[in-house]
Amino acid sequence: NTGIKESGVSLSIGKRDFIQGWEGYYSYFNSEIGILRASHIGNIDDLITAINSDVPSVVNDFTYDISQPYQEVSHHLGKLNYYRRFEGFGKWTLQYDFQKNRRFEYDIRVGDDADKASL
């Protein structure tokens, strides 16, 4: 379970001429990253055992599914830009940027907490 699933989209729109112009931009990116279950250790003894082992402690059949443990990451990015030229004064530019990032880690859990993110 070390796969990755990614998706994303971006959009840009605007209008420009010499005197003034504007532009809007939006981007979204999402990924699910599978983590090798055998890489989870509980203490130093587990680490030493894992290093000295010839095979991982957990070996599952191949699947395209990403299950616990994994990370889910999403990024939103937005940008607005406006400019205007003033005769004898120069060019003024106004820009606003926004970014929102979210990351959840889903560890191996049982019972009612199986689908809840670990904090």
Tab-separated table of C-alpha atoms in Angstrom:
chain	number	residue	atom	x	y	z
A	1	ASN	CA	0.000	0.000	0.000
A	2	THR	CA	2.406	2.659	-1.193
A	3	GLY	CA	0.364	4.004	-4.091
A	4	ILE	CA	-0.644	7.539	-4.875
A	5	LYS	CA	-3.809	9.006	-6.391
A	6	GLU	CA	-3.683	12.605	-7.603
A	7	SER	CA	-6.109	14.993	-9.259
A	8	GLY	CA	-6.021	18.669	-10.036
A	9	VAL	CA	-7.506	21.466	-12.075
A	10	SER	CA	-6.670	25.094	-12.775
A	11	LEU	CA	-8.499	27.961	-14.437
A	12	SER	CA	-7.254	31.349	-15.594
A	13	ILE	CA	-9.322	34.177	-17.043
A	14	GLY	CA	-8.592	37.814	-17.708
A	15	LYS	CA	-8.539	40.816	-19.991
A	16	ARG	CA	-5.545	43.015	-20.773
A	17	ASP	CA	-4.917	46.183	-22.727
A	18	PHE	CA	-2.375	48.978	-22.387
A	19	ILE	CA	-4.382	51.190	-19.996
A	20	GLN	CA	-5.817	48.573	-17.668
A	21	GLY	CA	-6.283	44.855	-17.192
A	22	TRP	CA	-7.326	42.140	-14.790
A	23	GLU	CA	-6.724	38.454	-14.269
A	24	GLY	CA	-8.235	35.751	-12.084
A	25	TYR	CA	-6.617	32.390	-11.386
A	26	TYR	CA	-7.734	29.345	-9.380
A	27	SER	CA	-5.984	26.026	-8.808
A	28	TYR	CA	-6.998	22.872	-6.920
A	29	PHE	CA	-4.806	19.856	-6.225
A	30	ASN	CA	-5.679	16.738	-4.220
A	31	SER	CA	-3.671	13.611	-3.440
A	32	GLU	CA	-4.011	10.427	-1.432
A	33	ILE	CA	-0.650	8.924	-0.515
A	34	GLY	CA	-0.452	5.325	0.674
A	35	ILE	CA	2.081	4.590	3.420
A	36	LEU	CA	3.794	1.219	3.716
A	37	ARG	CA	2.066	-0.447	6.672
A	38	ALA	CA	5.255	-2.270	7.664
A	39	SER	CA	6.947	1.118	8.183
A	40	HIS	CA	4.806	1.799	11.251
A	41	ILE	CA	6.737	0.869	14.352
A	42	GLY	CA	5.714	0.967	17.999
A	43	ASN	CA	9.101	1.110	19.698
A	44	ILE	CA	12.841	0.682	19.163
A	45	ASP	CA	12.611	-3.115	19.340
A	46	ASP	CA	10.106	-3.093	16.441
A	47	LEU	CA	12.498	-0.884	14.466
A	48	ILE	CA	15.438	-3.235	15.003
A	49	THR	CA	13.295	-6.240	14.041
A	50	ALA	CA	12.116	-4.478	10.855
A	51	ILE	CA	15.667	-3.537	9.841
A	52	ASN	CA	16.984	-7.067	10.372
A	53	SER	CA	14.063	-8.787	8.609
A	54	ASP	CA	14.405	-10.061	5.036
A	55	VAL	CA	10.748	-9.293	4.235
A	56	PRO	CA	8.346	-6.589	5.461
A	57	SER	CA	6.308	-7.512	8.537
A	58	VAL	CA	3.052	-6.906	6.630
A	59	VAL	CA	2.588	-8.209	3.070
A	60	ASN	CA	-0.845	-7.954	1.422
A	61	ASP	CA	-2.125	-8.990	-2.003
A	62	PHE	CA	-1.926	-6.367	-4.771
A	63	THR	CA	-4.828	-3.939	-5.048
A	64	TYR	CA	-5.481	-0.515	-6.529
A	65	ASP	CA	-7.210	0.585	-3.299
A	66	ILE	CA	-5.425	2.955	-0.934
A	67	SER	CA	-6.261	2.036	2.641
A	68	GLN	CA	-4.903	2.902	6.077
A	69	PRO	CA	-2.313	4.131	6.730
A	70	TYR	CA	-2.426	7.007	4.230
A	71	GLN	CA	-2.380	10.795	3.959
A	72	GLU	CA	-4.912	12.983	2.202
A	73	VAL	CA	-3.668	16.394	1.061
A	74	SER	CA	-5.514	19.200	-0.718
A	75	HIS	CA	-4.390	22.647	-1.875
A	76	HIS	CA	-6.553	25.562	-3.010
A	77	LEU	CA	-4.884	28.592	-4.582
A	78	GLY	CA	-6.569	31.756	-5.827
A	79	LYS	CA	-5.213	34.970	-7.293
A	80	LEU	CA	-6.803	38.241	-8.441
A	81	ASN	CA	-4.728	40.881	-10.209
A	82	TYR	CA	-5.709	44.337	-11.492
A	83	TYR	CA	-3.567	47.073	-13.054
A	84	ARG	CA	-4.179	50.565	-14.393
A	85	ARG	CA	-1.890	53.125	-16.011
A	86	PHE	CA	-2.259	56.805	-15.120
A	87	GLU	CA	-0.913	59.452	-17.471
A	88	GLY	CA	2.044	61.236	-15.923
A	89	PHE	CA	1.822	59.073	-12.788
A	90	GLY	CA	2.777	55.519	-13.742
A	91	LYS	CA	1.231	52.095	-13.396
A	92	TRP	CA	-0.574	50.882	-10.287
A	93	THR	CA	-1.049	47.188	-9.617
A	94	LEU	CA	-3.327	45.577	-7.052
A	95	GLN	CA	-3.022	41.874	-6.285
A	96	TYR	CA	-4.766	39.516	-3.853
A	97	ASP	CA	-3.628	35.933	-3.245
A	98	PHE	CA	-5.240	33.148	-1.230
A	99	GLN	CA	-3.969	29.694	-0.334
A	100	LYS	CA	-5.576	26.996	1.788
A	101	ASN	CA	-3.832	23.717	2.556
A	102	ARG	CA	-5.347	20.726	4.324
A	103	ARG	CA	-3.653	17.500	5.345
A	104	PHE	CA	-5.122	14.535	7.181
A	105	GLU	CA	-3.362	11.374	8.263
A	106	TYR	CA	-5.364	8.171	8.531
A	107	ASP	CA	-3.629	5.652	10.758
A	108	ILE	CA	-4.570	2.026	11.349
A	109	ARG	CA	-7.629	2.070	13.633
A	110	VAL	CA	-10.403	-0.316	14.529
A	111	GLY	CA	-14.061	0.013	15.454
A	112	ASP	CA	-15.976	3.282	15.106
A	113	ASP	CA	-12.772	5.318	14.653
A	114	ALA	CA	-11.574	3.385	11.564
A	115	ASP	CA	-12.463	6.171	9.080
A	116	LYS	CA	-11.497	9.147	11.266
A	117	ALA	CA	-8.325	11.122	10.678
A	118	SER	CA	-5.542	10.911	13.237
A	119	LEU	CA	-4.572	14.245	14.715
